[in-house]
PDB file of C-alpha atoms and ligand atoms in Angstrom:
ATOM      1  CA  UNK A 160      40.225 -42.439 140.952  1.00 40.00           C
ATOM      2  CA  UNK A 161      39.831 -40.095 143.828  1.00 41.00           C
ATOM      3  CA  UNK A 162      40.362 -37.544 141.429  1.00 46.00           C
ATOM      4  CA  UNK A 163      37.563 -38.235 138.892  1.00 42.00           C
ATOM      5  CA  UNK A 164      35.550 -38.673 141.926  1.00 44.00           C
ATOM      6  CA  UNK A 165      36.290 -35.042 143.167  1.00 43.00           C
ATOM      7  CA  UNK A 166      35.930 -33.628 139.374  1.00 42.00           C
ATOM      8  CA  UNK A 167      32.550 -35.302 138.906  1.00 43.00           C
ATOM      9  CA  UNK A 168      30.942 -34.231 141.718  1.00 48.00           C
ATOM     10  CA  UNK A 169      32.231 -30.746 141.042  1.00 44.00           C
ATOM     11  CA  UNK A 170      30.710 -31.116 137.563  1.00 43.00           C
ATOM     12  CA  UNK A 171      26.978 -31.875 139.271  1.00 48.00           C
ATOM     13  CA  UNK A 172      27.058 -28.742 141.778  1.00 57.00           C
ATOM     14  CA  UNK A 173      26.700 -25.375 141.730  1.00 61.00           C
ATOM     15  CA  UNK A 174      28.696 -23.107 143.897  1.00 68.00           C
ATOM     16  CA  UNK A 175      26.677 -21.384 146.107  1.00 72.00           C
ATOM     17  CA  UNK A 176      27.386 -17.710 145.515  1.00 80.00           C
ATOM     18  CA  UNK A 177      26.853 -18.031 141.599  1.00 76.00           C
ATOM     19  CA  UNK A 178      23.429 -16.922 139.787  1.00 74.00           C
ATOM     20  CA  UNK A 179      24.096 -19.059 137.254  1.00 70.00           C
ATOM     21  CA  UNK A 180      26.586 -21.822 135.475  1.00 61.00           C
ATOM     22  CA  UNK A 181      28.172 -18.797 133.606  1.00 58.00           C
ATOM     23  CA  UNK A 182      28.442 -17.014 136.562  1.00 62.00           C
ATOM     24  CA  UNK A 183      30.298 -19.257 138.095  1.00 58.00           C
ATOM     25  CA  UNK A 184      34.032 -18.115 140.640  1.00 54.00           C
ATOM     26  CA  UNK A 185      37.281 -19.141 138.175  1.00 54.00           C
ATOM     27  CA  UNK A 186      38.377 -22.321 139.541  1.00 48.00           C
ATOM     28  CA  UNK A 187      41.692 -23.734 140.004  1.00 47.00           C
ATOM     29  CA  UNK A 188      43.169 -27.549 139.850  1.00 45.00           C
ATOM     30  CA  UNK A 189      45.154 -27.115 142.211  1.00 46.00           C
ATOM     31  CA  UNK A 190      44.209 -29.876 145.063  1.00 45.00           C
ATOM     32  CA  UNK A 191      46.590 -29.412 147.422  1.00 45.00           C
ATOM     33  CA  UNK A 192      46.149 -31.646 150.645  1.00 46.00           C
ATOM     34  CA  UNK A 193      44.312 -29.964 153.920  1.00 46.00           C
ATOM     35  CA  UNK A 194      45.876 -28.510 155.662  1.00 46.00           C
ATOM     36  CA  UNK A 195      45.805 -30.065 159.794  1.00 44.00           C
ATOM     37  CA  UNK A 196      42.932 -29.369 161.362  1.00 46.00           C
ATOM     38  CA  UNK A 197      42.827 -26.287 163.376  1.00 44.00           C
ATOM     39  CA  UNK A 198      41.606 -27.301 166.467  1.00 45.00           C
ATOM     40  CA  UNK A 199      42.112 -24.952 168.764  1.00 45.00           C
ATOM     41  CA  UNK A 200      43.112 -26.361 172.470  1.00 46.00           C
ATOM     42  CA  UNK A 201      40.024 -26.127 174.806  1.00 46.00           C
ATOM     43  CA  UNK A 202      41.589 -26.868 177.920  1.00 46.00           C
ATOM     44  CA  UNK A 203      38.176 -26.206 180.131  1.00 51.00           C
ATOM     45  CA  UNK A 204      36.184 -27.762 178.276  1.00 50.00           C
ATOM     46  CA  UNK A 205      34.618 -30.144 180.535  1.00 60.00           C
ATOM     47  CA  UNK A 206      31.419 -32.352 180.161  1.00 67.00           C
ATOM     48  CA  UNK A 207      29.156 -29.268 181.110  1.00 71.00           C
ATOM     49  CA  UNK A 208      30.143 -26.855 178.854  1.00 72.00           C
ATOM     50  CA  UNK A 209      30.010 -29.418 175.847  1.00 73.00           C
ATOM     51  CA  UNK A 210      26.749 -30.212 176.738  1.00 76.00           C
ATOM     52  CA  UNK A 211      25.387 -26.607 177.184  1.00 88.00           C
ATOM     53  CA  UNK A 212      26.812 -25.280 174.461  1.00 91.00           C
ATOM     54  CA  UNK A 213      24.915 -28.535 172.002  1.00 94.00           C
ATOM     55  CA  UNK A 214      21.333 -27.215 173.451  1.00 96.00           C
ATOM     56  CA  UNK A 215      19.894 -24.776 171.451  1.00 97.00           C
ATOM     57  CA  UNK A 216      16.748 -22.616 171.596  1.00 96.00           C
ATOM     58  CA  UNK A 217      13.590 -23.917 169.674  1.00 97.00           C
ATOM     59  CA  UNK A 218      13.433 -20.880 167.836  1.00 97.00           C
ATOM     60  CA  UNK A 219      16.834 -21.000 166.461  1.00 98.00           C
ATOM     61  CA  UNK A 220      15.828 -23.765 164.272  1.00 98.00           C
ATOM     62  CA  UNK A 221      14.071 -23.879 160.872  1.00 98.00           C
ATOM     63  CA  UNK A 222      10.461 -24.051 160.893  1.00 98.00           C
ATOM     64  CA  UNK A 223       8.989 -25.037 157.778  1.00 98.00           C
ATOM     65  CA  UNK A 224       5.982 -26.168 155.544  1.00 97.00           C
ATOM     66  CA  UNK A 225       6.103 -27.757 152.163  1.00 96.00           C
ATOM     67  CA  UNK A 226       5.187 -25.664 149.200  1.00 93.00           C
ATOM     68  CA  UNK A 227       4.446 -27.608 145.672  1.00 88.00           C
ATOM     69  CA  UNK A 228       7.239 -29.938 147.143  1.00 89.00           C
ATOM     70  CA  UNK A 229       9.766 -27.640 148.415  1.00 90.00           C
ATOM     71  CA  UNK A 230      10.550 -27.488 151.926  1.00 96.00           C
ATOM     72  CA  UNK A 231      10.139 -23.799 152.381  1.00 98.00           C
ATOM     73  CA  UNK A 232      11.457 -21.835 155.876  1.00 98.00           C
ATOM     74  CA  UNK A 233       8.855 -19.952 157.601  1.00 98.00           C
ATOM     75  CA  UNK A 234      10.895 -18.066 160.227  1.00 98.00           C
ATOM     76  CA  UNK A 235      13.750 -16.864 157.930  1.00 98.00           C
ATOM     77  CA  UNK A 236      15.076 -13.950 159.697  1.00 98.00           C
ATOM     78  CA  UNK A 237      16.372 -16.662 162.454  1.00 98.00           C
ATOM     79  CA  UNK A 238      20.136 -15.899 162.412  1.00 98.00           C
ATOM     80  CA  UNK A 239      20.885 -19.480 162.420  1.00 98.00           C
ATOM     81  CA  UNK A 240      18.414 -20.154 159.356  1.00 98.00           C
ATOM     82  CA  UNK A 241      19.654 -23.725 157.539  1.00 98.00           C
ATOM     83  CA  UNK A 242      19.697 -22.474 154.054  1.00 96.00           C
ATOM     84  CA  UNK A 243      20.261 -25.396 151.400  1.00 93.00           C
ATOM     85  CA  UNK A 244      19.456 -27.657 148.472  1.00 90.00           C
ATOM     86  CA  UNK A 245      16.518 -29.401 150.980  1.00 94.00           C
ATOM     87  CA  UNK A 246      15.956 -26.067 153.305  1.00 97.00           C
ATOM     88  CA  UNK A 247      14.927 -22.627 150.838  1.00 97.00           C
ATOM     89  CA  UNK A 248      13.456 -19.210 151.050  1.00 97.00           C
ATOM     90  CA  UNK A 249      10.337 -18.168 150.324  1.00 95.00           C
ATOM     91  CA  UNK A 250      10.276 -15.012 149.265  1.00 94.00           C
ATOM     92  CA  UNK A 251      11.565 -12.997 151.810  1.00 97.00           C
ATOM     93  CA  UNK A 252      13.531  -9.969 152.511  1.00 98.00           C
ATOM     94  CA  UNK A 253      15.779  -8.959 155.304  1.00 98.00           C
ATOM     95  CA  UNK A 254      14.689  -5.982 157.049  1.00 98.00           C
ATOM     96  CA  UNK A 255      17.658  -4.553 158.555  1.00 98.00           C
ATOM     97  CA  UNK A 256      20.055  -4.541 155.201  1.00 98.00           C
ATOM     98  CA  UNK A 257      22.638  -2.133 155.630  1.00 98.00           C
ATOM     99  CA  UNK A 258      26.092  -1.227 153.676  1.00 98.00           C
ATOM    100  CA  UNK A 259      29.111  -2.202 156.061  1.00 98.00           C
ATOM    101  CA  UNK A 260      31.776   0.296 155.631  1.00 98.00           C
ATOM    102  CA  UNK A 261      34.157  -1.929 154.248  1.00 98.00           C
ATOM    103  CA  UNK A 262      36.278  -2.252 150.717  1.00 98.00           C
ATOM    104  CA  UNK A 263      34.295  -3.433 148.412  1.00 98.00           C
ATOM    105  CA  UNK A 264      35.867  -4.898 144.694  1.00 97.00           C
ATOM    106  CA  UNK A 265      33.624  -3.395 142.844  1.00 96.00           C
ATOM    107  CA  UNK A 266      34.332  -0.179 144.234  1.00 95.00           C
ATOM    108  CA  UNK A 267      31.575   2.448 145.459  1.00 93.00           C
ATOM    109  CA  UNK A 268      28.594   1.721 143.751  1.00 94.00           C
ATOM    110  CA  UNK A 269      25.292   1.260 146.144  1.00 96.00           C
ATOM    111  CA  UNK A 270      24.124  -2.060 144.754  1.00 97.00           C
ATOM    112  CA  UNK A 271      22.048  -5.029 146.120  1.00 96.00           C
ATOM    113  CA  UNK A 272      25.258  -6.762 146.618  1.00 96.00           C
ATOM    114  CA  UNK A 273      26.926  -4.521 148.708  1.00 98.00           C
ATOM    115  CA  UNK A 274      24.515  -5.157 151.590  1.00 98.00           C
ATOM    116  CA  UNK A 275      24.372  -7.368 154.826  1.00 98.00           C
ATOM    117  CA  UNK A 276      21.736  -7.897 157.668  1.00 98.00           C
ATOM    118  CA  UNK A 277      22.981  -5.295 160.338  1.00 98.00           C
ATOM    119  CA  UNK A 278      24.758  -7.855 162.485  1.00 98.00           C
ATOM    120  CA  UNK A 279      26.235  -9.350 160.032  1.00 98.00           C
ATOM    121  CA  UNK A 280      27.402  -5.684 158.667  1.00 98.00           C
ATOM    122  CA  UNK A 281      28.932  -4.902 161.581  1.00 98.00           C
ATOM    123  CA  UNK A 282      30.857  -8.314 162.166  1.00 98.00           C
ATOM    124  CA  UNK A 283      32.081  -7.981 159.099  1.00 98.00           C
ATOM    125  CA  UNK A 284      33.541  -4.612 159.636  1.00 98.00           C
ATOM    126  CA  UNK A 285      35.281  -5.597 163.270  1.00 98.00           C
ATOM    127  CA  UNK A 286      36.635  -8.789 161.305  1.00 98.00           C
ATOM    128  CA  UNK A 287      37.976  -6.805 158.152  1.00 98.00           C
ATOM    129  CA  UNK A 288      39.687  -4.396 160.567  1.00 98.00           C
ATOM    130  CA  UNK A 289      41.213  -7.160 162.172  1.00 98.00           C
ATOM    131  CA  UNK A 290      42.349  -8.561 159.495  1.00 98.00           C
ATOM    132  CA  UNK A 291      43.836  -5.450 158.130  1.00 98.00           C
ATOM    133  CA  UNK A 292      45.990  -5.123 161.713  1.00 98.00           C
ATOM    134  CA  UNK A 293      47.284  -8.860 160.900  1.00 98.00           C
ATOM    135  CA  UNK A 294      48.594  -7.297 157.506  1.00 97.00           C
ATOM    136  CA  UNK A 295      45.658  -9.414 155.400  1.00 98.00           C
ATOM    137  CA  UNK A 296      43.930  -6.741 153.252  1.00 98.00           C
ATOM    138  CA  UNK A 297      40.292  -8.020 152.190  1.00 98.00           C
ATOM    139  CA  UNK A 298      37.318  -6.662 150.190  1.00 98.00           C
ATOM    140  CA  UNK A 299      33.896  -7.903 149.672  1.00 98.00           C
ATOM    141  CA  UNK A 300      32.808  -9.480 146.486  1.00 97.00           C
ATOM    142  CA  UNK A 301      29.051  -9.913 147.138  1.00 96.00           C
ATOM    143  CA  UNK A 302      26.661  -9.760 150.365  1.00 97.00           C
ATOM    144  CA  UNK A 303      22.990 -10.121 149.501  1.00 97.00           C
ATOM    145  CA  UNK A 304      21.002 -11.019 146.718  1.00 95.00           C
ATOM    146  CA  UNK A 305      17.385 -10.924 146.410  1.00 97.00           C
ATOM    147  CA  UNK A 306      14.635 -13.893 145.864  1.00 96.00           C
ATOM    148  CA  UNK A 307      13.468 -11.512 142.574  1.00 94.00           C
ATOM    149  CA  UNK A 308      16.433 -11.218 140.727  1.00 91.00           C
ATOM    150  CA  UNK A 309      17.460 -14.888 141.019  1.00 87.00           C
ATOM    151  CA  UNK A 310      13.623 -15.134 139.857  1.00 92.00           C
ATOM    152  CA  UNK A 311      14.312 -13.055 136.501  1.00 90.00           C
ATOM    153  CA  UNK A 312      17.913 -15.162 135.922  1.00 83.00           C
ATOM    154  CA  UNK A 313      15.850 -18.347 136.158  1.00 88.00           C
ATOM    155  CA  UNK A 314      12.589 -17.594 134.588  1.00 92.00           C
ATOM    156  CA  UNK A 315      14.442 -16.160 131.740  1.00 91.00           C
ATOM    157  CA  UNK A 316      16.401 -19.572 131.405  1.00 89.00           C
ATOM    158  CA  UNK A 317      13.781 -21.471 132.123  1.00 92.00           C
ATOM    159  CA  UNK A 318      11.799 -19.999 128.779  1.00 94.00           C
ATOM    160  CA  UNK A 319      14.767 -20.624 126.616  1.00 93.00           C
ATOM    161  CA  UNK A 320      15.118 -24.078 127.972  1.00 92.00           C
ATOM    162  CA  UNK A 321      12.564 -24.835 129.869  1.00 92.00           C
ATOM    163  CA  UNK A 322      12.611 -25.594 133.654  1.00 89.00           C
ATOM    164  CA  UNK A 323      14.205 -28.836 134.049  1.00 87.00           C
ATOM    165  CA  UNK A 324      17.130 -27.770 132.174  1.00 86.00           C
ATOM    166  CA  UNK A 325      17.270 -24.563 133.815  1.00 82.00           C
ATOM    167  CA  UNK A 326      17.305 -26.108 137.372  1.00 80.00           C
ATOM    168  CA  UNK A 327      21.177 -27.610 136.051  1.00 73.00           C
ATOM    169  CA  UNK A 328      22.027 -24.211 135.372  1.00 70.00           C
ATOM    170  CA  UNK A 329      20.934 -21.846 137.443  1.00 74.00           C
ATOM    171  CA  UNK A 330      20.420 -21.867 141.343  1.00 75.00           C
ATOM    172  CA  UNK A 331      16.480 -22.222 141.904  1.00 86.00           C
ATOM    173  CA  UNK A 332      15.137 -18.946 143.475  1.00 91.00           C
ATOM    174  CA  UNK A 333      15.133 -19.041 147.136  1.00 95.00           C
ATOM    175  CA  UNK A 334      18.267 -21.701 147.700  1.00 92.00           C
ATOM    176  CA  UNK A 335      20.878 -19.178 147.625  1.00 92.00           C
ATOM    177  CA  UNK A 336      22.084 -18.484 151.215  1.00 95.00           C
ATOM    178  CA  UNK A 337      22.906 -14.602 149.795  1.00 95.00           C
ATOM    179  CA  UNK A 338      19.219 -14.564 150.103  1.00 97.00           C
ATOM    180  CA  UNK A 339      19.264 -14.139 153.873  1.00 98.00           C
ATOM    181  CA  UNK A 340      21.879 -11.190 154.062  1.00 98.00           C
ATOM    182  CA  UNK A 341      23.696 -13.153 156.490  1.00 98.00           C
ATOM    183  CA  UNK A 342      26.536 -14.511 153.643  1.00 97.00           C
ATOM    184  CA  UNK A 343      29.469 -13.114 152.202  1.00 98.00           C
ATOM    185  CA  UNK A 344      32.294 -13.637 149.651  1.00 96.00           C
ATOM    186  CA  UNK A 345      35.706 -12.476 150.523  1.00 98.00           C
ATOM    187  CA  UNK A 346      38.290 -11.375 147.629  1.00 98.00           C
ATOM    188  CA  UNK A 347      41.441  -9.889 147.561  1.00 98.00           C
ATOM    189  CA  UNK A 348      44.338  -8.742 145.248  1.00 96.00           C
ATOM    190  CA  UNK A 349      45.683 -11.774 145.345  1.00 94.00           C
ATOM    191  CA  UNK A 350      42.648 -13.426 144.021  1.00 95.00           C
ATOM    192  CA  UNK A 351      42.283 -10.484 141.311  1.00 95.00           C
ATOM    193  CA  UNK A 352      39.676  -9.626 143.051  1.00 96.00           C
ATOM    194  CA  UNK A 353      37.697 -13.118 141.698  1.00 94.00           C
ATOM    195  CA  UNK A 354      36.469 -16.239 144.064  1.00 94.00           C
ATOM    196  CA  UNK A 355      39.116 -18.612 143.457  1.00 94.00           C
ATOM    197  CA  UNK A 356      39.666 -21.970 145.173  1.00 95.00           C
ATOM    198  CA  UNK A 357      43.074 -20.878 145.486  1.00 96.00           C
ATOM    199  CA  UNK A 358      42.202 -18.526 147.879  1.00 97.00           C
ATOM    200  CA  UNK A 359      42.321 -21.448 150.629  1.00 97.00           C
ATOM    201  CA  UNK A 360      46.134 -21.740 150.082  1.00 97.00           C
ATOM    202  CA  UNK A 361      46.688 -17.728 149.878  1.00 97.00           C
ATOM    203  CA  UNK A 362      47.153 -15.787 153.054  1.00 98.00           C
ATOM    204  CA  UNK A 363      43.999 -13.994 153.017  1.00 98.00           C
ATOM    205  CA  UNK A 364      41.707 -17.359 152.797  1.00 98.00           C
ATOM    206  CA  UNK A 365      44.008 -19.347 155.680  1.00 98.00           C
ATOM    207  CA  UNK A 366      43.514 -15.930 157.905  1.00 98.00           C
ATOM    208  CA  UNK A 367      39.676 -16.161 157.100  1.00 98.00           C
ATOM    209  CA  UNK A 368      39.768 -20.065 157.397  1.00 98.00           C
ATOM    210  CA  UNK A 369      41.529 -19.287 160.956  1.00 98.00           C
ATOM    211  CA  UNK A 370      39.570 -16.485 162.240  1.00 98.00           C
ATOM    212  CA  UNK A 371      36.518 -15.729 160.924  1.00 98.00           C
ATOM    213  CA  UNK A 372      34.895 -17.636 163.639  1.00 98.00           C
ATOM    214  CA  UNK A 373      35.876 -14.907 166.504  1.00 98.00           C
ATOM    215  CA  UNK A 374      33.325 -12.414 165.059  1.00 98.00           C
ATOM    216  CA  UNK A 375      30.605 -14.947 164.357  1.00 98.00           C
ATOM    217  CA  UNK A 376      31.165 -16.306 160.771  1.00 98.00           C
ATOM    218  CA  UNK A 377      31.893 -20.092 159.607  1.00 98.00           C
ATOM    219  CA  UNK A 378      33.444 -21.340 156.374  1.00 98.00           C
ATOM    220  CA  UNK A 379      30.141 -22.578 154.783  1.00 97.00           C
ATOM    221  CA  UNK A 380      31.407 -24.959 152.391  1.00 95.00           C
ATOM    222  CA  UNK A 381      34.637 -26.684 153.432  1.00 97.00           C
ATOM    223  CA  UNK A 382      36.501 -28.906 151.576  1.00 96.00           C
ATOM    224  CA  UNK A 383      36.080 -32.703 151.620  1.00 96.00           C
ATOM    225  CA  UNK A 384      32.099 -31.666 152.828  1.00 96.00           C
ATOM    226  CA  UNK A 385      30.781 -31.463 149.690  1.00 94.00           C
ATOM    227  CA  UNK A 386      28.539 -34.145 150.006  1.00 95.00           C
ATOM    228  CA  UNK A 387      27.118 -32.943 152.911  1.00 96.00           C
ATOM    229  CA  UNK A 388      26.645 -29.144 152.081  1.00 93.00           C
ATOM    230  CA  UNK A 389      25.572 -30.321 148.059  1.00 90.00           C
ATOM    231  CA  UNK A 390      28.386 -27.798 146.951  1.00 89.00           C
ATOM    232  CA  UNK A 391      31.972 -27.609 145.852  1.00 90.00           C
ATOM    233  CA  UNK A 392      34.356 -26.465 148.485  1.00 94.00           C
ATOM    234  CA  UNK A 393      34.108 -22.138 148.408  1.00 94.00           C
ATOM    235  CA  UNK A 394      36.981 -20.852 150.382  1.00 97.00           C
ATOM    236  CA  UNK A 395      35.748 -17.267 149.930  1.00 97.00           C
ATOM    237  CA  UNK A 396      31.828 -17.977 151.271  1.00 96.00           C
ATOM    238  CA  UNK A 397      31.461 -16.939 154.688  1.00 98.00           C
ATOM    239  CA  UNK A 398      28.100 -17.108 156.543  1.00 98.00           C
ATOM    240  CA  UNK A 399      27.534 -14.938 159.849  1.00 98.00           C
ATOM    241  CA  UNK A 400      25.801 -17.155 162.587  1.00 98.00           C
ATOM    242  CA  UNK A 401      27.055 -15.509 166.353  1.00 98.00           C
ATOM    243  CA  UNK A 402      29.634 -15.735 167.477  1.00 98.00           C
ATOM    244  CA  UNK A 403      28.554 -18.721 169.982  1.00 97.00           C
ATOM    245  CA  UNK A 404      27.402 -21.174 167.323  1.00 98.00           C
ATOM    246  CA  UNK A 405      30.621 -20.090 165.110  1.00 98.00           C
ATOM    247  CA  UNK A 406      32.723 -20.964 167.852  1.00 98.00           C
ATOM    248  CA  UNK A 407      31.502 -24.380 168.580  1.00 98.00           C
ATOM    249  CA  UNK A 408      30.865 -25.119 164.879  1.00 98.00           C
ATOM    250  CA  UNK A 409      34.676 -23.997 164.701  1.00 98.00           C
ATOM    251  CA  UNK A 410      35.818 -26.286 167.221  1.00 97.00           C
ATOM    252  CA  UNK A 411      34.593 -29.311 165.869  1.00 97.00           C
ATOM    253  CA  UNK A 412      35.328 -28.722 162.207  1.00 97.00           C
ATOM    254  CA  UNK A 413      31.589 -28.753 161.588  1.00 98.00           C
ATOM    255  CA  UNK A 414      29.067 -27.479 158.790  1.00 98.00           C
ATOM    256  CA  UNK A 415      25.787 -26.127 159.688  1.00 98.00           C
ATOM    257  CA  UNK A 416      24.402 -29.120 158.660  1.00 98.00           C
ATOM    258  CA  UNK A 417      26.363 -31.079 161.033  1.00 98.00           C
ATOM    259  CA  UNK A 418      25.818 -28.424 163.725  1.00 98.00           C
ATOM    260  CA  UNK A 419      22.064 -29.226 163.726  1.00 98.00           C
ATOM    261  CA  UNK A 420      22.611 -32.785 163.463  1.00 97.00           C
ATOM    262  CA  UNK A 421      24.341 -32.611 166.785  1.00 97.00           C
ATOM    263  CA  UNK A 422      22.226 -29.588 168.988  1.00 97.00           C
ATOM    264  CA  UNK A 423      19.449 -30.485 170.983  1.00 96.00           C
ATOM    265  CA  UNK A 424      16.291 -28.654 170.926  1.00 95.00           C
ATOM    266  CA  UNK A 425      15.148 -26.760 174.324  1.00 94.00           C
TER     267      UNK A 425
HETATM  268 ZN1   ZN B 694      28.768 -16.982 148.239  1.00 77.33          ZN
END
């Protein structure tokens, strides 16, 4: 029952890094349990750093104002912008989008994908290097994407079936966290170089799973979340947030989401 449960909902969503349902990461059945938590043992951490490190600066969170019906973000260069199914983009673009030097699996070629917001660029870099020193060889499958050409995808599917079909189909313009230059999906050969829900049983996606919060970035869409986040579990999605919010979101095996249920505003 659990089972159909899991395979329905997976049915309904769209994974975050795809433009479209044909776009869609290869999937695998395999539905291994979780693995224990990984906790990590916080031996100081006493009342006042859990409470200090739940208060959070005003500015850090979203502002927004609703446009036709859309909650749309107003201050999205904020490096902890909530970007989701309730939370989008207008139609902005990052202004520091650089190429981190970093293996890429498509190669060389300069396109929009192969950027990142600077900070996220260079996190990516120190955590790719570190990676490569544990033995764990990784390459980057796709950084940002802009609000215009998820436009063209959608417009172009909403003519041939007009918008309310489109919206099962493809991701509506402005929801896609790629949007903010501040996500990334992690391949490797052992993924053949595709986003695979494998990869969260393979080396490369436990390292990531393990790590990835010591140079600022958390596993957007964990497994067993999916109602929360509105998408299917995406070992290979990682979003940069500093390294301060990764760590505590780390520590208590939250999402983003749950990370802003739980900060207080100062
Ligand atoms: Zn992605």
């Amino acid at each position: 029952m659990k089972h159909f449960m899991y395979a329905g909902l997976a049915a309904l969503l769209l994974t975050g890094c795809s433009l479209s349902a044909q776009d869609q990461p290869a999937k695998t059945d395999q539905q291994k349990p979780q693995s224990a938590s990984q906790k990590k043992n916080t031996a100081d951490s006493g009342d006042k750093k859990s409470a200090s490190e739940l208060q959070l600066a005003a500015r850090y969170f979203n502002k927004t104002k609703t446009v036709e019906g859309k909650q749309v973000i107003q201050n999205p260069s904020n490096i902890l912008a909530l970007v989701n199914k309730t939370y989008i983009l207008g139609d902005y673009v990052p202004k520091d989008l650089v190429r981190p030097n970093v293996q890429f699996s498509f190669g060389d070629q300069d396109i929009e994908k192969s950027y990142l917001r600077k900070p996220a660029a260079q996190a990516l870099e120190e955590m790719f290097a570190a990676a490569k020193q544990d033995g764990i060889d990784l390459f980057m499958a796709s950084g940002y994407r802009s609000y215009s050409r998820q436009k063209n995808v959608f417009d172009a599917e909403s003519q041939k079936v007009g918008e309310e079909q489109a919206e099962q189909a493809v991701a509506i313009p402005g929801q896609s966290e790629h949007q903010t230059g501040l996500a990334a999906d992690i391949t490797s050969h052992a993924e053949n170089f595709l986003l695979t829900q494998k990869m969260g049983e393979d080396k490369e996606g436990i390292w990531l799973a393990k790590n990835a919060h010591q140079y600022g970035f958390i596993l957007r869409y964990p497994k067993n979340k999916e109602r929360i986040t509105k998408y299917e579990y995406e070992p290979w999605h990682f979003r940069y947030v500093g390294k301060k919010a990764a760590a505590v979101i780390y520590k208590h095996g939250w999402t983003l989401e749950e990370y802003f249920q739980h900060v207080k505003k100062i």
